[in-house]
Amino acid sequence: MTQHTLDIQTRGRGFHRIDAAINDGLRLAGPQSGICHLFIQHTSASLIITENADPDVHRDLEVWMSSAVIDGDPRFAHDAEGPDDMSAHIRSALTQTSVTVPV
């Protein structure tokens, strides 16, 4: 078993591809087969697996999320880091904080 920590920097909200960083980590670990378990430690971010063949998938997911969880919704009290603070936490609760994929 090998453990590797990835430090992913983003420019804020959105869908960010991290497959290159994961592949680099797998190359360093050197497994020929096995499982790769990913866990995100940030409380207002999440992990999803999507296809990369059509960029409309990410756009459509963002359209749905933006309409389902509205930034600055007056029902939310938690806004310490801005109007998108609580909506980011809800988005992460709707998706997942870990995924396991075969290698």
PDB file of N, CA and C in Angstrom:
ATOM      1  N   MET A   1       0.853  -1.181   0.000  1.00  0.00           N
ATOM      2  CA  MET A   1       0.000   0.000   0.000  1.00  0.00           C
ATOM      3  C   MET A   1       0.895   1.239   0.000  1.00  0.00           C
ATOM      4  N   THR A   2       0.522   2.195  -0.805  1.00  0.00           N
ATOM      5  CA  THR A   2       1.224   3.469  -0.889  1.00  0.00           C
ATOM      6  C   THR A   2       0.224   4.586  -0.688  1.00  0.00           C
ATOM      7  N   GLN A   3       0.648   5.620   0.004  1.00  0.00           N
ATOM      8  CA  GLN A   3      -0.215   6.790   0.195  1.00  0.00           C
ATOM      9  C   GLN A   3       0.506   8.000  -0.355  1.00  0.00           C
ATOM     10  N   HIS A   4      -0.254   8.819  -1.056  1.00  0.00           N
ATOM     11  CA  HIS A   4       0.312  10.017  -1.662  1.00  0.00           C
ATOM     12  C   HIS A   4      -0.695  11.152  -1.490  1.00  0.00           C
ATOM     13  N   THR A   5      -0.223  12.331  -1.149  1.00  0.00           N
ATOM     14  CA  THR A   5      -1.090  13.494  -0.995  1.00  0.00           C
ATOM     15  C   THR A   5      -0.923  14.408  -2.200  1.00  0.00           C
ATOM     16  N   LEU A   6      -2.042  14.795  -2.784  1.00  0.00           N
ATOM     17  CA  LEU A   6      -2.045  15.741  -3.895  1.00  0.00           C
ATOM     18  C   LEU A   6      -2.463  17.102  -3.372  1.00  0.00           C
ATOM     19  N   ASP A   7      -1.785  18.130  -3.806  1.00  0.00           N
ATOM     20  CA  ASP A   7      -2.161  19.495  -3.459  1.00  0.00           C
ATOM     21  C   ASP A   7      -2.688  20.145  -4.733  1.00  0.00           C
ATOM     22  N   ILE A   8      -3.998  20.327  -4.795  1.00  0.00           N
ATOM     23  CA  ILE A   8      -4.653  20.861  -5.990  1.00  0.00           C
ATOM     24  C   ILE A   8      -5.040  22.313  -5.726  1.00  0.00           C
ATOM     25  N   GLN A   9      -4.534  23.218  -6.532  1.00  0.00           N
ATOM     26  CA  GLN A   9      -4.878  24.633  -6.432  1.00  0.00           C
ATOM     27  C   GLN A   9      -5.912  24.952  -7.519  1.00  0.00           C
ATOM     28  N   THR A  10      -6.964  25.652  -7.135  1.00  0.00           N
ATOM     29  CA  THR A  10      -7.985  26.054  -8.108  1.00  0.00           C
ATOM     30  C   THR A  10      -8.207  27.557  -8.005  1.00  0.00           C
ATOM     31  N   ARG A  11      -8.961  28.075  -8.932  1.00  0.00           N
ATOM     32  CA  ARG A  11      -9.318  29.496  -8.917  1.00  0.00           C
ATOM     33  C   ARG A  11     -10.732  29.686  -8.365  1.00  0.00           C
ATOM     34  N   GLY A  12     -11.181  28.749  -7.564  1.00  0.00           N
ATOM     35  CA  GLY A  12     -12.515  28.876  -6.977  1.00  0.00           C
ATOM     36  C   GLY A  12     -13.489  27.885  -7.569  1.00  0.00           C
ATOM     37  N   ARG A  13     -14.754  28.232  -7.483  1.00  0.00           N
ATOM     38  CA  ARG A  13     -15.832  27.335  -7.888  1.00  0.00           C
ATOM     39  C   ARG A  13     -15.679  26.876  -9.330  1.00  0.00           C
ATOM     40  N   GLY A  14     -16.103  25.653  -9.532  1.00  0.00           N
ATOM     41  CA  GLY A  14     -16.121  25.094 -10.874  1.00  0.00           C
ATOM     42  C   GLY A  14     -15.741  23.634 -10.842  1.00  0.00           C
ATOM     43  N   PHE A  15     -15.762  23.036 -11.987  1.00  0.00           N
ATOM     44  CA  PHE A  15     -15.354  21.648 -12.134  1.00  0.00           C
ATOM     45  C   PHE A  15     -13.922  21.657 -12.635  1.00  0.00           C
ATOM     46  N   HIS A  16     -13.038  21.024 -11.905  1.00  0.00           N
ATOM     47  CA  HIS A  16     -11.616  21.050 -12.215  1.00  0.00           C
ATOM     48  C   HIS A  16     -11.116  19.629 -12.440  1.00  0.00           C
ATOM     49  N   ARG A  17     -10.533  19.405 -13.574  1.00  0.00           N
ATOM     50  CA  ARG A  17      -9.968  18.083 -13.872  1.00  0.00           C
ATOM     51  C   ARG A  17      -8.719  17.864 -13.025  1.00  0.00           C
ATOM     52  N   ILE A  18      -8.653  16.717 -12.385  1.00  0.00           N
ATOM     53  CA  ILE A  18      -7.476  16.376 -11.591  1.00  0.00           C
ATOM     54  C   ILE A  18      -6.880  15.039 -12.027  1.00  0.00           C
ATOM     55  N   ASP A  19      -7.340  14.521 -13.165  1.00  0.00           N
ATOM     56  CA  ASP A  19      -6.872  13.215 -13.611  1.00  0.00           C
ATOM     57  C   ASP A  19      -5.370  13.196 -13.892  1.00  0.00           C
ATOM     58  N   ALA A  20      -4.798  14.276 -14.391  1.00  0.00           N
ATOM     59  CA  ALA A  20      -3.354  14.298 -14.656  1.00  0.00           C
ATOM     60  C   ALA A  20      -2.573  14.178 -13.347  1.00  0.00           C
ATOM     61  N   ALA A  21      -3.011  14.891 -12.308  1.00  0.00           N
ATOM     62  CA  ALA A  21      -2.335  14.804 -11.010  1.00  0.00           C
ATOM     63  C   ALA A  21      -2.472  13.410 -10.416  1.00  0.00           C
ATOM     64  N   ILE A  22      -3.623  12.794 -10.577  1.00  0.00           N
ATOM     65  CA  ILE A  22      -3.824  11.428 -10.078  1.00  0.00           C
ATOM     66  C   ILE A  22      -2.924  10.457 -10.834  1.00  0.00           C
ATOM     67  N   ASN A  23      -2.896  10.597 -12.155  1.00  0.00           N
ATOM     68  CA  ASN A  23      -2.041   9.715 -12.959  1.00  0.00           C
ATOM     69  C   ASN A  23      -0.568   9.877 -12.594  1.00  0.00           C
ATOM     70  N   ASP A  24      -0.126  11.112 -12.338  1.00  0.00           N
ATOM     71  CA  ASP A  24       1.257  11.339 -11.905  1.00  0.00           C
ATOM     72  C   ASP A  24       1.528  10.634 -10.583  1.00  0.00           C
ATOM     73  N   GLY A  25       0.598  10.734  -9.657  1.00  0.00           N
ATOM     74  CA  GLY A  25       0.744  10.058  -8.368  1.00  0.00           C
ATOM     75  C   GLY A  25       0.798   8.550  -8.510  1.00  0.00           C
ATOM     76  N   LEU A  26      -0.014   8.010  -9.401  1.00  0.00           N
ATOM     77  CA  LEU A  26       0.013   6.566  -9.647  1.00  0.00           C
ATOM     78  C   LEU A  26       1.331   6.131 -10.261  1.00  0.00           C
ATOM     79  N   ARG A  27       1.867   6.942 -11.169  1.00  0.00           N
ATOM     80  CA  ARG A  27       3.172   6.608 -11.758  1.00  0.00           C
ATOM     81  C   ARG A  27       4.260   6.567 -10.686  1.00  0.00           C
ATOM     82  N   LEU A  28       4.214   7.525  -9.752  1.00  0.00           N
ATOM     83  CA  LEU A  28       5.191   7.541  -8.661  1.00  0.00           C
ATOM     84  C   LEU A  28       5.038   6.326  -7.758  1.00  0.00           C
ATOM     85  N   ALA A  29       3.803   5.929  -7.496  1.00  0.00           N
ATOM     86  CA  ALA A  29       3.547   4.769  -6.636  1.00  0.00           C
ATOM     87  C   ALA A  29       3.929   3.470  -7.326  1.00  0.00           C
ATOM     88  N   GLY A  30       3.751   3.412  -8.642  1.00  0.00           N
ATOM     89  CA  GLY A  30       4.188   2.276  -9.443  1.00  0.00           C
ATOM     90  C   GLY A  30       3.335   1.026  -9.468  1.00  0.00           C
ATOM     91  N   PRO A  31       2.060   1.068  -9.067  1.00  0.00           N
ATOM     92  CA  PRO A  31       1.291  -0.177  -9.120  1.00  0.00           C
ATOM     93  C   PRO A  31       0.939  -0.567 -10.557  1.00  0.00           C
ATOM     94  N   GLN A  32       0.916  -1.839 -10.815  1.00  0.00           N
ATOM     95  CA  GLN A  32       0.458  -2.336 -12.111  1.00  0.00           C
ATOM     96  C   GLN A  32      -1.052  -2.543 -12.098  1.00  0.00           C
ATOM     97  N   SER A  33      -1.579  -2.844 -10.911  1.00  0.00           N
ATOM     98  CA  SER A  33      -3.025  -3.000 -10.752  1.00  0.00           C
ATOM     99  C   SER A  33      -3.349  -2.812  -9.276  1.00  0.00           C
ATOM    100  N   GLY A  34      -4.607  -2.590  -9.002  1.00  0.00           N
ATOM    101  CA  GLY A  34      -5.055  -2.389  -7.629  1.00  0.00           C
ATOM    102  C   GLY A  34      -6.211  -1.428  -7.605  1.00  0.00           C
ATOM    103  N   ILE A  35      -6.339  -0.715  -6.492  1.00  0.00           N
ATOM    104  CA  ILE A  35      -7.379   0.304  -6.385  1.00  0.00           C
ATOM    105  C   ILE A  35      -6.744   1.619  -5.958  1.00  0.00           C
ATOM    106  N   CYS A  36      -7.374   2.683  -6.370  1.00  0.00           N
ATOM    107  CA  CYS A  36      -6.943   4.024  -5.996  1.00  0.00           C
ATOM    108  C   CYS A  36      -8.111   4.657  -5.240  1.00  0.00           C
ATOM    109  N   HIS A  37      -7.875   4.947  -3.979  1.00  0.00           N
ATOM    110  CA  HIS A  37      -8.916   5.582  -3.161  1.00  0.00           C
ATOM    111  C   HIS A  37      -8.561   7.046  -3.005  1.00  0.00           C
ATOM    112  N   LEU A  38      -9.482   7.918  -3.393  1.00  0.00           N
ATOM    113  CA  LEU A  38      -9.289   9.359  -3.321  1.00  0.00           C
ATOM    114  C   LEU A  38     -10.233   9.942  -2.276  1.00  0.00           C
ATOM    115  N   PHE A  39      -9.689  10.802  -1.428  1.00  0.00           N
ATOM    116  CA  PHE A  39     -10.481  11.470  -0.402  1.00  0.00           C
ATOM    117  C   PHE A  39     -10.105  12.943  -0.402  1.00  0.00           C
ATOM    118  N   ILE A  40     -11.103  13.807  -0.438  1.00  0.00           N
ATOM    119  CA  ILE A  40     -10.835  15.243  -0.425  1.00  0.00           C
ATOM    120  C   ILE A  40     -11.064  15.766   0.989  1.00  0.00           C
ATOM    121  N   GLN A  41     -10.093  16.511   1.493  1.00  0.00           N
ATOM    122  CA  GLN A  41     -10.146  16.961   2.879  1.00  0.00           C
ATOM    123  C   GLN A  41     -10.838  18.315   3.053  1.00  0.00           C
ATOM    124  N   HIS A  42     -11.192  18.952   1.986  1.00  0.00           N
ATOM    125  CA  HIS A  42     -11.828  20.273   2.065  1.00  0.00           C
ATOM    126  C   HIS A  42     -13.323  20.092   2.294  1.00  0.00           C
ATOM    127  N   THR A  43     -13.893  20.849   3.223  1.00  0.00           N
ATOM    128  CA  THR A  43     -15.299  20.633   3.582  1.00  0.00           C
ATOM    129  C   THR A  43     -16.302  21.230   2.600  1.00  0.00           C
ATOM    130  N   SER A  44     -15.845  22.063   1.684  1.00  0.00           N
ATOM    131  CA  SER A  44     -16.790  22.612   0.712  1.00  0.00           C
ATOM    132  C   SER A  44     -16.338  22.315  -0.717  1.00  0.00           C
ATOM    133  N   ALA A  45     -15.743  21.139  -0.891  1.00  0.00           N
ATOM    134  CA  ALA A  45     -15.364  20.650  -2.216  1.00  0.00           C
ATOM    135  C   ALA A  45     -15.703  19.167  -2.263  1.00  0.00           C
ATOM    136  N   SER A  46     -15.750  18.614  -3.454  1.00  0.00           N
ATOM    137  CA  SER A  46     -16.112  17.207  -3.583  1.00  0.00           C
ATOM    138  C   SER A  46     -15.470  16.605  -4.817  1.00  0.00           C
ATOM    139  N   LEU A  47     -15.678  15.315  -4.962  1.00  0.00           N
ATOM    140  CA  LEU A  47     -15.135  14.563  -6.087  1.00  0.00           C
ATOM    141  C   LEU A  47     -16.281  13.930  -6.874  1.00  0.00           C
ATOM    142  N   ILE A  48     -16.197  14.016  -8.182  1.00  0.00           N
ATOM    143  CA  ILE A  48     -17.135  13.297  -9.038  1.00  0.00           C
ATOM    144  C   ILE A  48     -16.352  12.734 -10.222  1.00  0.00           C
ATOM    145  N   ILE A  49     -16.863  11.679 -10.778  1.00  0.00           N
ATOM    146  CA  ILE A  49     -16.272  11.103 -11.988  1.00  0.00           C
ATOM    147  C   ILE A  49     -17.212  11.436 -13.138  1.00  0.00           C
ATOM    148  N   THR A  50     -16.656  12.075 -14.162  1.00  0.00           N
ATOM    149  CA  THR A  50     -17.459  12.414 -15.336  1.00  0.00           C
ATOM    150  C   THR A  50     -16.694  12.020 -16.587  1.00  0.00           C
ATOM    151  N   GLU A  51     -17.381  12.024 -17.694  1.00  0.00           N
ATOM    152  CA  GLU A  51     -16.718  11.805 -18.968  1.00  0.00           C
ATOM    153  C   GLU A  51     -16.015  13.086 -19.388  1.00  0.00           C
ATOM    154  N   ASN A  52     -14.993  12.957 -20.176  1.00  0.00           N
ATOM    155  CA  ASN A  52     -14.294  14.137 -20.671  1.00  0.00           C
ATOM    156  C   ASN A  52     -14.485  14.322 -22.173  1.00  0.00           C
ATOM    157  N   ALA A  53     -15.383  13.544 -22.749  1.00  0.00           N
ATOM    158  CA  ALA A  53     -15.591  13.617 -24.190  1.00  0.00           C
ATOM    159  C   ALA A  53     -16.370  14.867 -24.596  1.00  0.00           C
ATOM    160  N   ASP A  54     -17.225  15.354 -23.706  1.00  0.00           N
ATOM    161  CA  ASP A  54     -18.080  16.486 -24.051  1.00  0.00           C
ATOM    162  C   ASP A  54     -18.046  17.513 -22.922  1.00  0.00           C
ATOM    163  N   PRO A  55     -17.475  18.686 -23.151  1.00  0.00           N
ATOM    164  CA  PRO A  55     -17.406  19.703 -22.097  1.00  0.00           C
ATOM    165  C   PRO A  55     -18.778  20.201 -21.639  1.00  0.00           C
ATOM    166  N   ASP A  56     -19.814  19.914 -22.412  1.00  0.00           N
ATOM    167  CA  ASP A  56     -21.162  20.304 -21.999  1.00  0.00           C
ATOM    168  C   ASP A  56     -21.591  19.606 -20.715  1.00  0.00           C
ATOM    169  N   VAL A  57     -20.990  18.440 -20.414  1.00  0.00           N
ATOM    170  CA  VAL A  57     -21.341  17.723 -19.184  1.00  0.00           C
ATOM    171  C   VAL A  57     -21.043  18.597 -17.975  1.00  0.00           C
ATOM    172  N   HIS A  58     -19.854  19.174 -17.919  1.00  0.00           N
ATOM    173  CA  HIS A  58     -19.499  20.030 -16.786  1.00  0.00           C
ATOM    174  C   HIS A  58     -20.349  21.296 -16.763  1.00  0.00           C
ATOM    175  N   ARG A  59     -20.605  21.863 -17.914  1.00  0.00           N
ATOM    176  CA  ARG A  59     -21.453  23.053 -17.984  1.00  0.00           C
ATOM    177  C   ARG A  59     -22.851  22.737 -17.483  1.00  0.00           C
ATOM    178  N   ASP A  60     -23.409  21.624 -17.922  1.00  0.00           N
ATOM    179  CA  ASP A  60     -24.755  21.249 -17.512  1.00  0.00           C
ATOM    180  C   ASP A  60     -24.832  20.940 -16.020  1.00  0.00           C
ATOM    181  N   LEU A  61     -23.800  20.311 -15.477  1.00  0.00           N
ATOM    182  CA  LEU A  61     -23.771  20.064 -14.034  1.00  0.00           C
ATOM    183  C   LEU A  61     -23.749  21.380 -13.262  1.00  0.00           C
ATOM    184  N   GLU A  62     -22.968  22.342 -13.741  1.00  0.00           N
ATOM    185  CA  GLU A  62     -22.908  23.645 -13.081  1.00  0.00           C
ATOM    186  C   GLU A  62     -24.242  24.369 -13.182  1.00  0.00           C
ATOM    187  N   VAL A  63     -24.910  24.283 -14.316  1.00  0.00           N
ATOM    188  CA  VAL A  63     -26.229  24.900 -14.481  1.00  0.00           C
ATOM    189  C   VAL A  63     -27.210  24.306 -13.472  1.00  0.00           C
ATOM    190  N   TRP A  64     -27.195  22.983 -13.344  1.00  0.00           N
ATOM    191  CA  TRP A  64     -28.119  22.331 -12.403  1.00  0.00           C
ATOM    192  C   TRP A  64     -27.789  22.717 -10.968  1.00  0.00           C
ATOM    193  N   MET A  65     -26.508  22.625 -10.599  1.00  0.00           N
ATOM    194  CA  MET A  65     -26.100  22.968  -9.230  1.00  0.00           C
ATOM    195  C   MET A  65     -26.464  24.413  -8.895  1.00  0.00           C
ATOM    196  N   SER A  66     -26.217  25.325  -9.822  1.00  0.00           N
ATOM    197  CA  SER A  66     -26.497  26.742  -9.581  1.00  0.00           C
ATOM    198  C   SER A  66     -27.981  27.009  -9.367  1.00  0.00           C
ATOM    199  N   SER A  67     -28.827  26.228 -10.024  1.00  0.00           N
ATOM    200  CA  SER A  67     -30.261  26.431  -9.836  1.00  0.00           C
ATOM    201  C   SER A  67     -30.780  25.686  -8.604  1.00  0.00           C
ATOM    202  N   ALA A  68     -30.143  24.578  -8.238  1.00  0.00           N
ATOM    203  CA  ALA A  68     -30.582  23.803  -7.076  1.00  0.00           C
ATOM    204  C   ALA A  68     -30.116  24.417  -5.763  1.00  0.00           C
ATOM    205  N   VAL A  69     -28.917  24.991  -5.769  1.00  0.00           N
ATOM    206  CA  VAL A  69     -28.333  25.570  -4.556  1.00  0.00           C
ATOM    207  C   VAL A  69     -27.869  26.985  -4.905  1.00  0.00           C
ATOM    208  N   ILE A  70     -28.628  27.962  -4.481  1.00  0.00           N
ATOM    209  CA  ILE A  70     -28.406  29.350  -4.894  1.00  0.00           C
ATOM    210  C   ILE A  70     -27.481  30.066  -3.908  1.00  0.00           C
ATOM    211  N   ASP A  71     -26.436  30.687  -4.443  1.00  0.00           N
ATOM    212  CA  ASP A  71     -25.540  31.498  -3.616  1.00  0.00           C
ATOM    213  C   ASP A  71     -26.324  32.633  -2.975  1.00  0.00           C
ATOM    214  N   GLY A  72     -26.022  32.917  -1.716  1.00  0.00           N
ATOM    215  CA  GLY A  72     -26.655  34.039  -1.038  1.00  0.00           C
ATOM    216  C   GLY A  72     -28.107  33.803  -0.655  1.00  0.00           C
ATOM    217  N   ASP A  73     -28.554  32.560  -0.711  1.00  0.00           N
ATOM    218  CA  ASP A  73     -29.932  32.252  -0.340  1.00  0.00           C
ATOM    219  C   ASP A  73     -30.179  32.780   1.080  1.00  0.00           C
ATOM    220  N   PRO A  74     -31.193  33.610   1.276  1.00  0.00           N
ATOM    221  CA  PRO A  74     -31.418  34.214   2.594  1.00  0.00           C
ATOM    222  C   PRO A  74     -31.763  33.199   3.687  1.00  0.00           C
ATOM    223  N   ARG A  75     -32.085  31.966   3.312  1.00  0.00           N
ATOM    224  CA  ARG A  75     -32.357  30.933   4.324  1.00  0.00           C
ATOM    225  C   ARG A  75     -31.077  30.472   5.007  1.00  0.00           C
ATOM    226  N   PHE A  76     -29.904  30.722   4.380  1.00  0.00           N
ATOM    227  CA  PHE A  76     -28.637  30.254   4.925  1.00  0.00           C
ATOM    228  C   PHE A  76     -28.033  31.300   5.854  1.00  0.00           C
ATOM    229  N   ALA A  77     -27.694  30.888   7.067  1.00  0.00           N
ATOM    230  CA  ALA A  77     -27.042  31.788   8.026  1.00  0.00           C
ATOM    231  C   ALA A  77     -25.529  31.773   7.858  1.00  0.00           C
ATOM    232  N   HIS A  78     -24.975  30.641   7.425  1.00  0.00           N
ATOM    233  CA  HIS A  78     -23.521  30.492   7.339  1.00  0.00           C
ATOM    234  C   HIS A  78     -23.000  31.177   6.073  1.00  0.00           C
ATOM    235  N   ASP A  79     -22.371  32.340   6.265  1.00  0.00           N
ATOM    236  CA  ASP A  79     -21.815  33.079   5.130  1.00  0.00           C
ATOM    237  C   ASP A  79     -20.489  33.745   5.512  1.00  0.00           C
ATOM    238  N   ALA A  80     -19.744  33.119   6.439  1.00  0.00           N
ATOM    239  CA  ALA A  80     -18.502  33.699   6.959  1.00  0.00           C
ATOM    240  C   ALA A  80     -17.484  34.007   5.866  1.00  0.00           C
ATOM    241  N   GLU A  81     -17.483  33.213   4.806  1.00  0.00           N
ATOM    242  CA  GLU A  81     -16.507  33.411   3.727  1.00  0.00           C
ATOM    243  C   GLU A  81     -17.154  33.950   2.455  1.00  0.00           C
ATOM    244  N   GLY A  82     -18.358  34.447   2.566  1.00  0.00           N
ATOM    245  CA  GLY A  82     -19.023  35.031   1.413  1.00  0.00           C
ATOM    246  C   GLY A  82     -20.357  34.381   1.117  1.00  0.00           C
ATOM    247  N   PRO A  83     -21.084  34.904   0.122  1.00  0.00           N
ATOM    248  CA  PRO A  83     -22.429  34.421  -0.181  1.00  0.00           C
ATOM    249  C   PRO A  83     -22.470  33.001  -0.740  1.00  0.00           C
ATOM    250  N   ASP A  84     -21.322  32.480  -1.187  1.00  0.00           N
ATOM    251  CA  ASP A  84     -21.300  31.108  -1.711  1.00  0.00           C
ATOM    252  C   ASP A  84     -20.829  30.105  -0.663  1.00  0.00           C
ATOM    253  N   ASP A  85     -20.647  30.537   0.573  1.00  0.00           N
ATOM    254  CA  ASP A  85     -20.095  29.664   1.611  1.00  0.00           C
ATOM    255  C   ASP A  85     -20.997  28.459   1.879  1.00  0.00           C
ATOM    256  N   MET A  86     -22.222  28.688   2.270  1.00  0.00           N
ATOM    257  CA  MET A  86     -23.117  27.569   2.598  1.00  0.00           C
ATOM    258  C   MET A  86     -23.502  26.778   1.359  1.00  0.00           C
ATOM    259  N   SER A  87     -23.683  27.451   0.240  1.00  0.00           N
ATOM    260  CA  SER A  87     -24.047  26.708  -0.974  1.00  0.00           C
ATOM    261  C   SER A  87     -22.922  25.753  -1.374  1.00  0.00           C
ATOM    262  N   ALA A  88     -21.670  26.115  -1.131  1.00  0.00           N
ATOM    263  CA  ALA A  88     -20.553  25.209  -1.430  1.00  0.00           C
ATOM    264  C   ALA A  88     -20.604  23.979  -0.533  1.00  0.00           C
ATOM    265  N   HIS A  89     -20.949  24.165   0.737  1.00  0.00           N
ATOM    266  CA  HIS A  89     -21.071  23.013   1.642  1.00  0.00           C
ATOM    267  C   HIS A  89     -22.203  22.088   1.196  1.00  0.00           C
ATOM    268  N   ILE A  90     -23.308  22.662   0.763  1.00  0.00           N
ATOM    269  CA  ILE A  90     -24.439  21.841   0.301  1.00  0.00           C
ATOM    270  C   ILE A  90     -24.059  21.084  -0.962  1.00  0.00           C
ATOM    271  N   ARG A  91     -23.376  21.745  -1.892  1.00  0.00           N
ATOM    272  CA  ARG A  91     -22.927  21.069  -3.111  1.00  0.00           C
ATOM    273  C   ARG A  91     -22.070  19.841  -2.767  1.00  0.00           C
ATOM    274  N   SER A  92     -21.159  19.996  -1.802  1.00  0.00           N
ATOM    275  CA  SER A  92     -20.299  18.866  -1.452  1.00  0.00           C
ATOM    276  C   SER A  92     -21.107  17.758  -0.775  1.00  0.00           C
ATOM    277  N   ALA A  93     -22.142  18.136  -0.026  1.00  0.00           N
ATOM    278  CA  ALA A  93     -22.994  17.126   0.601  1.00  0.00           C
ATOM    279  C   ALA A  93     -23.817  16.360  -0.433  1.00  0.00           C
ATOM    280  N   LEU A  94     -24.146  16.997  -1.546  1.00  0.00           N
ATOM    281  CA  LEU A  94     -24.928  16.348  -2.601  1.00  0.00           C
ATOM    282  C   LEU A  94     -24.085  15.405  -3.463  1.00  0.00           C
ATOM    283  N   THR A  95     -22.790  15.591  -3.448  1.00  0.00           N
ATOM    284  CA  THR A  95     -21.911  14.761  -4.278  1.00  0.00           C
ATOM    285  C   THR A  95     -21.175  13.780  -3.371  1.00  0.00           C
ATOM    286  N   GLN A  96     -19.853  13.761  -3.387  1.00  0.00           N
ATOM    287  CA  GLN A  96     -19.142  12.820  -2.532  1.00  0.00           C
ATOM    288  C   GLN A  96     -17.757  13.349  -2.192  1.00  0.00           C
ATOM    289  N   THR A  97     -17.243  12.905  -1.060  1.00  0.00           N
ATOM    290  CA  THR A  97     -15.918  13.347  -0.637  1.00  0.00           C
ATOM    291  C   THR A  97     -14.846  12.281  -0.878  1.00  0.00           C
ATOM    292  N   SER A  98     -15.264  11.114  -1.350  1.00  0.00           N
ATOM    293  CA  SER A  98     -14.279  10.088  -1.691  1.00  0.00           C
ATOM    294  C   SER A  98     -14.794   9.225  -2.836  1.00  0.00           C
ATOM    295  N   VAL A  99     -13.856   8.698  -3.590  1.00  0.00           N
ATOM    296  CA  VAL A  99     -14.159   7.742  -4.648  1.00  0.00           C
ATOM    297  C   VAL A  99     -13.056   6.688  -4.671  1.00  0.00           C
ATOM    298  N   THR A 100     -13.424   5.505  -5.075  1.00  0.00           N
ATOM    299  CA  THR A 100     -12.461   4.419  -5.234  1.00  0.00           C
ATOM    300  C   THR A 100     -12.574   3.928  -6.666  1.00  0.00           C
ATOM    301  N   VAL A 101     -11.448   3.873  -7.362  1.00  0.00           N
ATOM    302  CA  VAL A 101     -11.439   3.457  -8.764  1.00  0.00           C
ATOM    303  C   VAL A 101     -10.402   2.358  -8.967  1.00  0.00           C
ATOM    304  N   PRO A 102     -10.666   1.441  -9.887  1.00  0.00           N
ATOM    305  CA  PRO A 102      -9.668   0.408 -10.188  1.00  0.00           C
ATOM    306  C   PRO A 102      -8.498   0.967 -10.970  1.00  0.00           C
ATOM    307  N   VAL A 103      -7.353   0.385 -10.755  1.00  0.00           N
ATOM    308  CA  VAL A 103      -6.138   0.755 -11.500  1.00  0.00           C
ATOM    309  C   VAL A 103      -5.786  -0.408 -12.399  1.00  0.00           C
TER     310      VAL A 103
END
